[in-house]
Coordinates of C-alpha atoms and ligand atoms in Angstrom, one line a residue:
M1 CA -9.3 25.0 -32.5
S2 CA -10.6 24.2 -28.9
P3 CA -8.5 25.8 -26.1
K4 CA -5.9 23.6 -24.6
V5 CA -7.4 23.7 -21.1
A6 CA -8.5 20.7 -19.0
Y7 CA -11.0 21.4 -16.2
V8 CA -10.8 19.2 -13.1
L9 CA -13.5 19.0 -10.5
D10 CA -12.2 18.9 -7.0
V11 CA -14.6 17.0 -4.8
K12 CA -12.1 17.4 -1.8
S13 CA -11.7 13.7 -1.6
G14 CA -8.1 12.9 -2.3
N15 CA -5.1 14.1 -4.1
L16 CA -5.2 15.7 -7.5
Q17 CA -1.5 16.5 -7.9
S18 CA -0.7 13.4 -10.1
L19 CA -3.6 14.2 -12.4
Q20 CA -2.4 17.8 -12.7
N21 CA 1.1 16.6 -13.6
A22 CA -0.2 14.2 -16.2
I23 CA -2.4 16.9 -17.8
E24 CA 0.4 19.3 -18.0
K25 CA 2.7 16.7 -19.4
V26 CA 0.5 16.2 -22.4
G27 CA 0.5 19.9 -23.0
F28 CA -2.8 21.1 -21.5
E29 CA -3.4 23.7 -18.8
F30 CA -5.0 22.6 -15.6
T31 CA -8.0 24.5 -14.2
L32 CA -9.5 23.5 -10.9
I33 CA -13.2 23.8 -10.3
E34 CA -14.1 23.8 -6.6
T35 CA -17.7 25.0 -6.3
A36 CA -21.1 24.5 -7.8
A37 CA -21.0 28.1 -9.1
E38 CA -17.7 27.5 -10.8
L39 CA -19.0 24.4 -12.4
R40 CA -22.1 26.2 -13.7
A41 CA -19.9 29.0 -15.1
A42 CA -17.8 26.4 -16.8
I43 CA -20.9 24.8 -18.4
A44 CA -21.8 28.2 -19.8
S45 CA -18.2 28.9 -20.9
E46 CA -16.9 28.1 -24.4
A47 CA -13.5 27.6 -22.9
C48 CA -14.6 24.5 -20.9
Q49 CA -15.0 21.5 -23.2
K50 CA -13.3 18.8 -21.2
L51 CA -13.9 18.0 -17.5
F52 CA -12.3 15.4 -15.3
L53 CA -14.0 13.9 -12.4
P54 CA -11.2 12.1 -10.5
G55 CA -11.8 10.2 -7.3
V56 CA -9.9 8.0 -4.9
G57 CA -10.8 6.4 -1.6
N58 CA -14.2 5.6 -0.2
F59 CA -17.3 5.7 -2.4
G60 CA -19.7 6.9 0.3
H61 CA -17.3 9.7 1.4
F62 CA -17.0 10.8 -2.2
M63 CA -20.7 10.9 -2.8
R64 CA -21.2 12.8 0.5
Q65 CA -18.7 15.3 -0.5
I66 CA -20.5 15.8 -3.9
N67 CA -23.7 16.4 -2.0
Q68 CA -22.2 18.7 0.7
L69 CA -20.6 20.8 -2.0
E70 CA -24.0 20.8 -3.9
L71 CA -22.3 19.4 -7.0
R72 CA -24.8 16.6 -7.8
E73 CA -27.1 18.7 -9.9
P74 CA -24.4 20.7 -11.7
I75 CA -22.5 17.5 -12.6
L76 CA -25.7 16.1 -14.1
E77 CA -26.3 19.4 -15.9
Y78 CA -22.7 19.3 -17.3
I79 CA -23.3 15.8 -18.6
A80 CA -26.6 16.9 -20.2
S81 CA -24.9 19.8 -21.9
G82 CA -23.1 17.3 -24.1
K83 CA -19.6 18.4 -23.1
A84 CA -17.0 15.7 -22.6
L85 CA -16.5 14.2 -19.1
M86 CA -13.8 11.8 -18.0
G87 CA -14.2 10.0 -14.6
I88 CA -11.4 8.2 -13.0
C89 CA -11.6 5.4 -10.4
V90 CA -14.3 6.6 -7.9
G91 CA -15.2 9.0 -10.6
L92 CA -16.3 6.0 -12.6
Q93 CA -18.1 4.5 -9.7
A94 CA -20.0 7.7 -9.0
L95 CA -22.1 7.1 -12.2
F96 CA -23.5 3.9 -10.6
N97 CA -26.5 3.5 -8.4
N98 CA -24.6 2.6 -5.3
S99 CA -21.8 0.5 -3.8
E100 CA -21.5 -2.2 -1.2
E101 CA -18.8 0.1 0.3
T102 CA -21.5 2.3 1.8
N103 CA -23.5 1.5 5.0
N104 CA -26.7 2.7 3.4
L105 CA -27.0 0.4 0.4
H106 CA -30.7 0.1 0.5
D107 CA -31.7 3.6 1.6
E108 CA -33.2 5.5 -1.4
N109 CA -32.6 8.8 0.4
S110 CA -29.0 8.2 1.5
D111 CA -26.6 11.0 0.6
E112 CA -24.1 8.2 -0.2
N113 CA -26.1 7.1 -3.3
G114 CA -24.4 7.4 -6.7
L115 CA -25.5 9.6 -9.6
K116 CA -27.6 6.6 -10.9
L117 CA -26.7 7.1 -14.6
I118 CA -25.7 3.4 -14.7
N119 CA -28.3 1.1 -13.1
R120 CA -25.9 -1.2 -11.3
T121 CA -24.4 -1.7 -7.8
L122 CA -20.6 -1.9 -7.2
K123 CA -19.5 -5.0 -5.3
R124 CA -16.4 -5.9 -3.2
F125 CA -13.9 -8.4 -4.7
D126 CA -13.8 -11.8 -3.2
D127 CA -10.7 -11.8 -0.9
T128 CA -10.6 -15.5 -0.3
E129 CA -8.7 -16.1 -3.5
K130 CA -6.7 -12.9 -4.0
S131 CA -5.4 -9.8 -2.3
V132 CA -7.9 -7.0 -1.8
P133 CA -7.5 -4.1 -2.6
E134 CA -6.4 -4.9 -6.2
I135 CA -3.3 -2.8 -6.3
G136 CA -1.3 -3.1 -9.5
W137 CA -1.2 -3.4 -13.3
N138 CA -3.8 -5.2 -15.3
S139 CA -5.1 -5.5 -18.9
V140 CA -8.1 -3.6 -20.2
I141 CA -9.8 -5.4 -23.1
P142 CA -12.7 -4.1 -25.2
A143 CA -15.7 -6.4 -24.8
P144 CA -16.3 -8.5 -28.0
G145 CA -18.7 -6.8 -30.4
T146 CA -18.0 -3.2 -29.2
E147 CA -17.1 -0.7 -31.7
A148 CA -13.4 -0.7 -30.7
A149 CA -13.3 -4.5 -30.9
V150 CA -15.0 -4.6 -34.3
Q151 CA -12.9 -1.9 -35.8
G152 CA -9.7 -3.2 -34.2
K153 CA -9.1 0.3 -32.8
D154 CA -8.3 1.5 -29.3
L155 CA -11.0 3.3 -27.3
Y156 CA -9.5 6.6 -26.3
G157 CA -6.1 5.0 -26.7
I158 CA -6.7 2.1 -24.4
S159 CA -4.6 -0.7 -25.8
E160 CA -5.0 -4.5 -25.2
S161 CA -1.3 -4.9 -25.3
R162 CA -0.6 -2.5 -22.4
K163 CA -1.2 -2.6 -18.7
Y164 CA -2.9 0.0 -16.5
Y165 CA -2.7 0.8 -12.8
F166 CA -5.6 -0.2 -10.7
V167 CA -6.3 0.5 -7.0
N168 CA -9.7 -0.8 -6.0
S169 CA -11.5 -3.1 -3.6
Y170 CA -14.9 -2.5 -5.3
A171 CA -15.9 -2.7 -8.9
S172 CA -18.8 -3.3 -11.3
I173 CA -18.2 -7.1 -11.2
L174 CA -20.1 -9.2 -13.7
S175 CA -22.0 -12.3 -12.6
K176 CA -21.1 -15.6 -14.4
E177 CA -24.1 -15.2 -16.7
E178 CA -23.2 -11.5 -17.5
T179 CA -19.6 -12.6 -18.2
E180 CA -20.9 -15.2 -20.6
L181 CA -23.1 -12.6 -22.4
A182 CA -20.1 -10.2 -22.7
K183 CA -18.0 -13.0 -24.2
Q184 CA -20.8 -13.6 -26.8
G185 CA -20.6 -10.0 -27.9
K186 CA -23.8 -9.1 -26.1
A187 CA -22.5 -6.7 -23.4
T188 CA -25.2 -4.2 -24.1
E189 CA -27.7 -6.7 -22.9
I190 CA -26.2 -6.7 -19.4
T191 CA -28.3 -4.8 -16.9
G192 CA -27.4 -1.1 -16.8
L193 CA -25.0 -1.3 -19.8
K194 CA -27.4 -0.6 -22.7
D195 CA -25.9 2.3 -24.8
C196 CA -22.5 1.7 -23.2
E197 CA -19.3 0.7 -24.9
I198 CA -17.3 -1.2 -22.2
S199 CA -13.9 -2.7 -21.7
L200 CA -13.3 -5.5 -19.3
T201 CA -10.6 -6.6 -16.8
T202 CA -10.2 -9.9 -15.0
Y203 CA -8.9 -10.0 -11.4
G204 CA -8.6 -13.5 -10.0
S205 CA -11.7 -15.3 -11.2
E206 CA -13.8 -12.1 -11.3
T207 CA -14.4 -10.0 -14.4
F208 CA -15.3 -6.4 -14.0
V209 CA -16.1 -3.3 -16.1
S210 CA -12.9 -1.3 -16.3
A211 CA -13.8 1.4 -18.8
I212 CA -17.1 2.8 -20.1
S213 CA -17.9 5.1 -22.9
K214 CA -21.4 6.3 -23.0
G215 CA -22.2 9.3 -25.2
N216 CA -20.1 12.2 -24.0
V217 CA -19.0 10.4 -20.8
F218 CA -15.9 8.3 -20.6
V219 CA -14.8 6.7 -17.4
T220 CA -12.0 4.4 -16.3
Q221 CA -11.7 2.3 -13.1
F222 CA -7.9 2.4 -13.4
H223 CA -5.7 5.5 -13.0
P224 CA -4.4 6.7 -16.4
E225 CA -2.4 9.4 -14.7
K226 CA -0.4 6.7 -12.9
S227 CA -0.2 4.3 -15.9
G228 CA 3.1 5.5 -17.4
N229 CA 3.2 6.4 -21.1
A230 CA 0.2 4.1 -21.8
G231 CA -1.9 6.2 -19.4
L232 CA -0.7 9.5 -20.7
K233 CA -1.9 8.5 -24.2
I234 CA -5.4 8.0 -22.8
I235 CA -5.5 11.4 -21.2
E236 CA -4.2 13.0 -24.4
A237 CA -6.7 11.1 -26.6
F238 CA -9.6 12.3 -24.3
L239 CA -8.4 15.9 -24.3
N240 CA -8.0 15.9 -28.1
G241 CA -11.4 14.3 -28.6
N242 CA -9.9 11.2 -30.3
K243 CA -12.4 8.5 -29.4
Y244 CA -11.0 5.8 -31.6
T245 CA -7.3 5.7 -32.1
P246 CA -5.2 3.3 -34.3
A247 CA -4.4 0.2 -32.4
V248 CA -0.8 0.1 -31.0
A249 CA 1.2 -2.3 -33.2
I250 CA 2.8 -5.1 -31.2
P251 CA 6.4 -5.4 -32.2
E252 CA 7.3 -8.7 -33.8
G253 CA 8.4 -11.4 -31.4
V254 CA 6.7 -9.7 -28.4
K255 CA 4.2 -11.9 -26.7
V256 CA 1.5 -10.0 -24.8
Q257 CA 0.6 -11.6 -21.5
H258 CA -2.9 -10.5 -20.5
G259 CA -4.0 -10.2 -16.9
F260 CA -2.9 -8.9 -13.6
T261 CA 0.9 -8.7 -13.0
R262 CA 3.2 -8.9 -10.1
R263 CA 4.9 -5.6 -9.5
V264 CA 8.6 -4.6 -9.5
I265 CA 9.4 -1.7 -7.3
A266 CA 12.5 0.4 -7.1
C267 CA 13.2 1.7 -3.6
L268 CA 15.4 4.7 -2.8
D269 CA 16.5 5.2 0.8
V270 CA 17.2 8.9 1.0
R271 CA 19.0 10.8 3.7
A272 CA 21.2 13.9 4.1
N273 CA 24.9 13.2 3.9
D274 CA 27.4 14.9 6.1
N275 CA 27.4 18.0 3.9
G276 CA 23.6 18.2 4.2
D277 CA 22.8 17.1 0.6
L278 CA 20.0 14.6 0.1
V279 CA 21.5 11.5 -1.4
V280 CA 20.3 8.0 -2.3
T281 CA 22.0 5.6 0.1
K282 CA 21.9 1.9 0.9
G283 CA 23.0 0.0 3.9
D284 CA 23.9 -3.5 4.9
Q285 CA 21.4 -4.5 7.6
Y286 CA 20.5 -0.8 7.8
D287 CA 24.0 0.4 8.4
V288 CA 24.4 3.0 5.6
R289 CA 27.9 4.2 6.4
E290 CA 31.0 3.2 4.5
R291 CA 33.2 0.8 6.4
Q292 CA 37.0 0.9 7.0
V293 CA 37.6 4.5 5.9
D294 CA 40.9 5.7 7.2
G295 CA 41.2 8.9 9.1
S296 CA 38.1 11.0 8.6
G297 CA 35.4 8.6 9.9
N298 CA 32.7 6.7 8.0
P299 CA 30.8 8.8 5.5
V300 CA 27.2 8.0 4.4
R301 CA 27.2 5.9 1.2
N302 CA 26.3 8.1 -1.6
L303 CA 24.8 6.3 -4.6
G304 CA 23.4 9.2 -6.5
K305 CA 20.7 11.9 -6.7
P306 CA 17.2 10.9 -5.8
V307 CA 15.3 12.7 -8.7
E308 CA 17.6 11.4 -11.4
M309 CA 17.6 7.9 -10.1
A310 CA 13.8 7.8 -9.8
R311 CA 13.5 8.9 -13.4
K312 CA 16.0 6.4 -14.5
Y313 CA 14.1 3.5 -12.9
Y314 CA 10.7 4.8 -14.3
E315 CA 12.3 4.8 -17.8
Q316 CA 13.6 1.3 -17.2
G317 CA 10.0 0.1 -16.5
A318 CA 9.7 0.2 -12.7
D319 CA 6.0 -0.3 -11.7
E320 CA 6.4 2.0 -8.7
V321 CA 9.0 4.1 -7.1
T322 CA 9.3 4.3 -3.3
F323 CA 11.3 6.9 -1.4
L324 CA 12.1 6.3 2.3
N325 CA 13.4 9.3 4.1
I326 CA 15.4 7.2 6.4
T327 CA 16.5 9.8 9.0
S328 CA 13.3 11.6 9.4
F329 CA 12.7 9.8 12.7
R330 CA 15.3 12.2 14.0
N331 CA 14.6 15.3 11.9
S332 CA 11.2 16.8 11.3
P333 CA 9.9 16.1 7.8
I334 CA 8.3 19.5 7.7
A335 CA 11.8 21.0 8.1
D336 CA 12.9 18.6 5.4
L337 CA 12.0 20.9 2.5
P338 CA 14.5 19.3 0.1
M339 CA 12.7 16.0 0.4
L340 CA 9.4 17.7 -0.6
E341 CA 11.2 19.3 -3.5
V342 CA 12.5 15.8 -4.5
L343 CA 8.9 14.6 -4.6
R344 CA 7.7 17.6 -6.6
Q345 CA 10.4 17.2 -9.2
T346 CA 10.0 13.5 -9.5
S347 CA 6.3 13.5 -9.8
K348 CA 6.5 15.8 -12.9
S349 CA 8.4 13.2 -14.8
V350 CA 7.5 9.8 -13.2
F351 CA 4.0 8.7 -14.1
V352 CA 3.8 5.5 -11.9
P353 CA 2.8 5.5 -8.3
L354 CA 5.2 7.2 -5.9
T355 CA 5.3 6.2 -2.2
V356 CA 7.1 8.2 0.4
G357 CA 7.9 7.1 3.9
G358 CA 9.8 8.4 6.9
G359 CA 8.7 10.6 9.8
I360 CA 4.9 10.3 9.4
R361 CA 3.8 11.0 12.9
D362 CA 2.5 13.8 15.0
I363 CA 5.4 16.3 15.4
V364 CA 6.3 19.7 16.7
D365 CA 7.3 22.1 14.0
P366 CA 10.8 23.2 15.1
S367 CA 10.3 26.7 13.6
T368 CA 7.0 27.6 15.4
G369 CA 6.9 25.1 18.3
K370 CA 3.3 24.2 17.2
L371 CA 2.0 20.6 17.0
V372 CA 1.6 19.4 13.4
S373 CA -0.5 16.2 13.1
A374 CA 0.6 13.2 11.1
L375 CA -2.3 13.8 8.8
D376 CA -0.9 17.3 8.0
V377 CA 2.5 15.8 7.4
A378 CA 1.0 13.2 5.0
S379 CA -1.0 15.9 3.3
L380 CA 2.2 17.8 2.7
Y381 CA 3.7 14.7 1.1
F382 CA 0.5 14.2 -1.0
R383 CA 0.5 17.8 -2.2
S384 CA 4.1 17.4 -3.2
G385 CA 3.3 14.5 -5.5
A386 CA 3.2 11.4 -3.4
D387 CA 0.4 8.9 -4.1
K388 CA 0.9 6.8 -1.0
V389 CA 2.6 7.4 2.3
S390 CA 4.4 4.7 4.2
I391 CA 4.3 4.6 8.0
G392 CA 7.0 2.7 9.9
S393 CA 7.6 3.3 13.6
D394 CA 4.3 4.9 14.3
A395 CA 2.4 1.9 12.9
V396 CA 4.2 -0.3 15.5
Y397 CA 3.0 2.0 18.3
A398 CA -0.5 2.0 16.9
A399 CA -0.6 -1.8 16.7
E400 CA 0.7 -2.1 20.3
A401 CA -2.1 0.3 21.4
Y402 CA -4.6 -1.7 19.4
Y403 CA -3.9 -4.9 21.4
A404 CA -3.7 -3.0 24.7
R405 CA -7.3 -1.8 24.0
G406 CA -8.5 -5.3 23.3
E407 CA -8.1 -5.3 19.5
K408 CA -9.7 -1.9 18.9
G409 CA -8.6 1.3 17.3
D410 CA -9.5 4.7 18.8
G411 CA -9.5 6.5 15.5
T412 CA -6.6 8.8 16.5
S413 CA -3.5 7.0 15.3
P414 CA -1.8 8.4 12.1
L415 CA -2.6 5.2 10.4
E416 CA -6.3 5.6 11.1
T417 CA -6.5 9.4 10.4
I418 CA -4.6 9.2 7.1
S419 CA -6.5 6.2 5.8
K420 CA -9.8 7.7 6.7
A421 CA -9.0 11.0 4.9
Y422 CA -7.2 9.6 1.9
G423 CA -8.4 6.0 1.6
I424 CA -6.7 2.8 2.6
Q425 CA -5.0 2.5 -0.8
A426 CA -2.9 5.6 0.1
V427 CA -1.4 4.1 3.3
V428 CA 1.4 1.5 3.2
V429 CA 2.8 0.2 6.5
S430 CA 6.6 -0.5 6.3
V431 CA 7.7 -3.2 8.6
D432 CA 11.3 -3.6 9.8
P433 CA 11.5 -7.0 11.5
K434 CA 14.5 -9.1 12.8
R435 CA 14.6 -12.8 13.1
V436 CA 14.6 -14.1 16.7
Y437 CA 15.6 -17.8 17.0
V438 CA 14.1 -20.0 19.7
E439 CA 14.5 -23.7 20.6
S440 CA 10.7 -24.2 20.9
P441 CA 7.5 -22.2 20.4
E442 CA 7.2 -22.0 24.2
A443 CA 10.5 -20.2 24.5
A444 CA 9.0 -17.1 22.7
P445 CA 7.0 -14.4 24.5
A446 CA 3.3 -15.3 24.9
N447 CA 0.9 -14.4 22.1
I448 CA 3.6 -14.3 19.5
K449 CA 3.3 -16.5 16.4
V450 CA 6.4 -18.7 16.1
I451 CA 7.1 -20.8 13.0
P452 CA 9.5 -23.7 12.3
T453 CA 12.4 -22.6 10.1
K454 CA 14.4 -24.4 7.5
Y455 CA 17.3 -22.2 8.4
P456 CA 18.2 -22.9 12.0
G457 CA 19.7 -20.3 14.3
P458 CA 23.3 -20.0 15.4
N459 CA 22.8 -22.6 18.1
G460 CA 20.7 -24.9 16.0
E461 CA 17.4 -23.4 17.1
K462 CA 14.6 -24.7 14.8
Y463 CA 12.0 -22.0 15.5
V464 CA 11.9 -18.4 14.7
W465 CA 9.7 -15.4 15.3
Y466 CA 10.0 -12.0 13.7
Q467 CA 10.4 -9.1 16.1
C468 CA 9.3 -5.6 14.9
T469 CA 11.6 -2.7 15.4
V470 CA 11.2 1.1 15.2
K471 CA 13.5 4.0 14.5
G472 CA 15.2 2.4 11.5
G473 CA 15.9 -0.9 13.3
R474 CA 17.5 0.7 16.3
E475 CA 14.9 -0.3 18.9
S476 CA 13.2 -3.7 19.1
R477 CA 9.6 -3.8 20.3
P478 CA 7.6 -6.6 22.0
I479 CA 5.4 -7.4 19.0
G480 CA 5.8 -9.9 16.2
V481 CA 5.2 -9.4 12.5
Y482 CA 2.2 -11.7 12.4
E483 CA 0.5 -9.7 15.2
L484 CA 1.6 -6.4 13.8
V485 CA 0.2 -6.9 10.2
R486 CA -3.1 -8.2 11.5
A487 CA -3.5 -5.1 13.6
V488 CA -2.5 -2.6 10.9
E489 CA -4.8 -4.2 8.4
A490 CA -7.6 -3.7 10.9
L491 CA -6.6 -0.1 11.5
G492 CA -6.6 0.9 7.8
A493 CA -3.4 -0.1 6.1
G494 CA -3.9 -0.8 2.4
E495 CA -0.6 -2.5 1.8
L496 CA 2.5 -3.8 3.5
L497 CA 6.1 -3.1 2.7
L498 CA 7.8 -6.1 4.3
N499 CA 11.5 -5.5 4.9
C500 CA 13.8 -7.9 6.7
I501 CA 16.8 -6.5 8.6
D502 CA 18.7 -9.9 8.4
K503 CA 18.4 -9.9 4.6
D504 CA 18.7 -6.2 3.9
G505 CA 21.7 -5.5 1.6
S506 CA 22.7 -9.2 1.6
N507 CA 22.0 -9.9 -2.0
S508 CA 21.0 -13.4 -0.9
G509 CA 17.4 -13.4 -1.9
Y510 CA 14.2 -12.6 0.0
D511 CA 13.0 -14.3 3.2
F512 CA 10.2 -16.6 2.0
E513 CA 9.3 -17.7 5.5
L514 CA 8.6 -14.1 6.6
I515 CA 6.6 -13.4 3.4
D516 CA 4.5 -16.6 3.9
L517 CA 3.9 -15.6 7.5
A518 CA 2.6 -12.1 6.6
K519 CA 0.5 -13.4 3.7
S520 CA -1.1 -15.9 5.9
A521 CA -2.2 -13.1 8.3
V522 CA -3.8 -10.6 5.9
A523 CA -5.8 -10.0 2.7
I524 CA -4.1 -6.8 1.8
P525 CA -1.2 -6.9 -0.7
V526 CA 2.3 -7.6 0.5
I527 CA 5.5 -6.1 -1.0
A528 CA 8.5 -8.4 -0.5
S529 CA 11.6 -6.4 0.4
S530 CA 15.3 -6.9 1.4
G531 CA 17.8 -9.2 -0.1
A532 CA 17.3 -9.0 -3.9
G533 CA 20.7 -9.4 -5.6
V534 CA 20.0 -10.8 -9.0
P535 CA 16.9 -10.9 -11.3
Q536 CA 16.4 -14.6 -10.5
H537 CA 15.5 -13.6 -6.9
F538 CA 12.4 -11.8 -8.3
V539 CA 11.5 -15.0 -10.2
D540 CA 12.0 -17.1 -7.1
V541 CA 9.9 -14.8 -4.8
F542 CA 7.0 -14.8 -7.3
E543 CA 7.2 -18.6 -7.9
Q544 CA 7.6 -19.6 -4.3
T545 CA 5.4 -17.2 -2.5
S546 CA 2.3 -15.2 -3.2
A547 CA 4.0 -11.8 -2.7
D548 CA 2.1 -9.2 -4.7
A549 CA 5.1 -7.1 -5.5
A550 CA 8.9 -7.3 -4.9
L551 CA 11.2 -4.4 -4.2
G552 CA 14.9 -4.0 -5.0
A553 CA 17.3 -1.3 -4.0
G554 CA 21.1 -2.0 -3.9
M555 CA 21.3 -4.2 -7.0
F556 CA 19.7 -1.3 -9.0
H557 CA 21.6 1.5 -7.3
R558 CA 25.0 -0.1 -7.8
G559 CA 24.2 -0.5 -11.5
E560 CA 24.6 -4.2 -11.4
Y561 CA 21.1 -4.8 -13.0
T562 CA 18.4 -2.7 -14.5
V563 CA 14.7 -3.0 -13.9
N564 CA 14.3 -4.1 -17.6
E565 CA 16.6 -7.0 -16.9
V566 CA 14.4 -8.1 -14.0
K567 CA 11.3 -7.8 -16.2
S568 CA 12.9 -9.9 -19.0
E569 CA 13.8 -12.6 -16.5
L570 CA 10.2 -12.7 -15.2
M571 CA 8.8 -12.9 -18.8
K572 CA 11.3 -15.7 -19.7
N573 CA 9.9 -17.6 -16.7
G574 CA 6.3 -17.0 -17.7
I575 CA 5.5 -14.6 -14.9
A576 CA 3.1 -11.9 -16.0
T577 CA 4.7 -8.5 -15.8
R578 CA 4.3 -5.1 -17.3
N579 CA 6.4 -4.8 -20.4
D580 CA 5.7 -1.2 -21.2
V581 CA 8.8 0.8 -21.7
G582 CA 8.6 3.8 -24.1
Ligands
1PR601 O1 9.8 4.9 11.1 O2 8.0 5.9 9.9 O3 10.1 7.2 10.3 O4 10.0 5.3 8.6 C1 11.3 5.1 8.4 C2 11.5 4.3 7.2 O5 12.8 4.3 6.8 C3 11.0 2.9 7.4 O6 10.3 2.5 6.2 C4 12.3 2.1 7.4 O7 12.2 0.8 6.8 C5 13.3 3.0 6.7 N1 14.7 2.9 7.2 C6 15.1 3.5 8.4 N2 16.4 3.3 8.5 C7 16.8 2.6 7.4 C8 18.2 2.2 7.2 O8 18.5 1.5 6.2 N3 19.1 2.6 8.0 N4 15.8 1.7 5.5 C9 15.7 2.4 6.6 C10 15.1 0.6 5.2 C11 14.8 -1.0 3.7 C12 14.3 -1.1 2.3 C13 15.5 -1.5 1.5 C14 15.3 -2.9 1.2 C15 15.9 -3.5 0.0 N5 15.4 0.3 4.0 O9 13.6 -0.1 1.9 O10 15.5 -0.6 0.4 O11 15.8 -3.6 2.4 O12 17.3 -3.4 0.0 P1 18.1 -4.4 -0.9 O13 17.3 -4.8 -2.0 O14 19.4 -3.7 -1.3 O15 18.4 -5.6 0.0 P2 9.4 5.8 10.1

C-alpha cells in the first residue's frame, strides 16, 4: 500500500493553507517541498508518489519564482520519473508555453515562459461581455470522445453534474474552429492537445480547457480544494490513484443546470461583545446594539458563534463565507488572536472560499510598538485560512490618493501591495456607501457621478449620488461610489463587496440603482450586499441586475431562511446556481 502522504511544492506564490486543509480532510498527510534539493530527494524517495503543484495569482510571477528557486529542471525530472503530479490553477497554466499575462510573450529567453509541455498560449477572457476575472462556480464537462465521456465515467471524480470554483482571468481558450473540433470528438486534433484527455468549461461565449490528464500529469484550472465536497472527491481520487471513478448518479427529479452560476454568499459580521467574546452580530444601518433595553445599556446583538455558523452555512450550500471583523478599525487585528483562531477553525471544515475583512491597513503592534504593514496583516489572515481579504476604509484613502496623483497609484497602498503579492483575485474591496439626494446633478460636488433615481429623496429630490464612508459608516468621505470603484479596480482590486448603509438590515431588498452604477464602472465582479430579507430578493437582484453574487446576513442569522431555500428559489426561477449539498 502506498504511504498516505501528499507532497506539495511551495513556489512561494500564494497561500497553501486551503490545500493543506483539504488534503488532511481526505486523510492524507501534508509534506511541503520548498527547494530543488528537497524535490530531487522526493523524486528518489519511495514515499513520494503524489505531488501537487498549486498556484494562484500572476503567471509571470509564478514562473519567475520557479526559475529563481531553480525548480524548473527538477519539476521536469519529476514528471519524467512517471510519478503522479496534480497542478491547480496557475499550476495548470505552468505546463503551457506562455500567457498573455506576461510582458514577455514573444521572448524565447524570458524567465516568465512556461514549462512548454503543452504547446499553447493562455489568453485573457473577453471582458466586454462578462466580468473578468471569472470568479465563481462553473461546470466541467469531458470533451466528447475522451475516455471519460465514452465510458460514462468521471475523470478523477470530476462530475458533469457538479460545479467547481474558478478564479481566473486567463485560460487556454479555444478558437471557434477548435471548439467545433472538440464538439465533434476530435479534441486531440487541437494544437497542443495531442495525447491529452481534456474537460471543457464555458464562460460567457468562450470555451476553455478546464482540466487535462496527460500521462502521469493531471491539472485543473479550477480549485478543487475550494469546491466543497465535489472538490474534495477529486483530491481524494488523485491521491488514491483512481483515474476513472463511477459517474455520480443524479437523483431522480433533479435537473442539472450546466454553466456558470451566480453566487450566494453568507456574511458574518463579527465583533467582541461587552464580555470580550467574539460573536456574530448584525445591525440596522450598521448599528449593532440592541435598542430599548432598560437599565443596563444597549448590549451588542449576539446571534451566535462564528465558527459554528460558518459551518452551518457551508453545509446549507453557501458558495462562499465572508467574515467582517467590524470593530478592527479600532482594535489592531494582530492583537485580535481570537479572530485568527476563528479563521483557522473554520477553514478546517469549510471548503468554499473564505473572505476576511476588517483592519487591513498599516498598523502599530500594540505589544511591541513596531509598525506592521497591511501586507503582513493580510499574510497573517491568509496563513490562518483566508482565501481573500477585504479592504474597506483603507481602499477609500487609496482611491482618494489615486485621484490626487492624477489617476495613478504609487505602489504603496495596501490594496496595491497585497494584490501584487497574492494576485488580484485575493483582494476584495468592501464599499460602505450612503445615498445622498440632490435636486439636480449640478447640486452634487464636482466630478461625482450623479444618477436619476426612481425613489426620490425626503424632499422629492430626483437625483442621487452614493457617498463612500470609512470606519464602519461613521465618517463620510468626499468620493462617490462610481469614482471609488474605478480607482480600486485600477489599483488591483479583484472584486467588489457593495454594501449600502441605507439598505443594511432593512429586509427590503437590494439597491439596484447602486448595483447598476457600480457594474457600469468596472469589469471586475460585483457582490450585491445589504437588504436581503427573503429568498425572492436574490431572484430579483439576479434577474434585474448583472450582479455576479449576492450576499445575505440577517435573514440567515435570525434563522428565518436557509441558504438552501435561497438556492431552491433561484432554481425554481431558472437562475443557474450550485446545487451541491452533501
Ligand atoms: O474599514 O477595512 O476596517 O473594514 C471594516 C469592514 O467592516 C467593512 O467591510 C465594513 O463594511 C464592515 N463594517 C463596519 N462596521 C459595520 C457595522 O455593521 N457596524 N458591517 C460593518 C458591514 C455590512 C454587510 C452586511 C450586509 C448584509 N456589514 O456585510 O452583512 O449589509 O446585511 P443584511 O443582509 O442583513 O441586510 P475596514
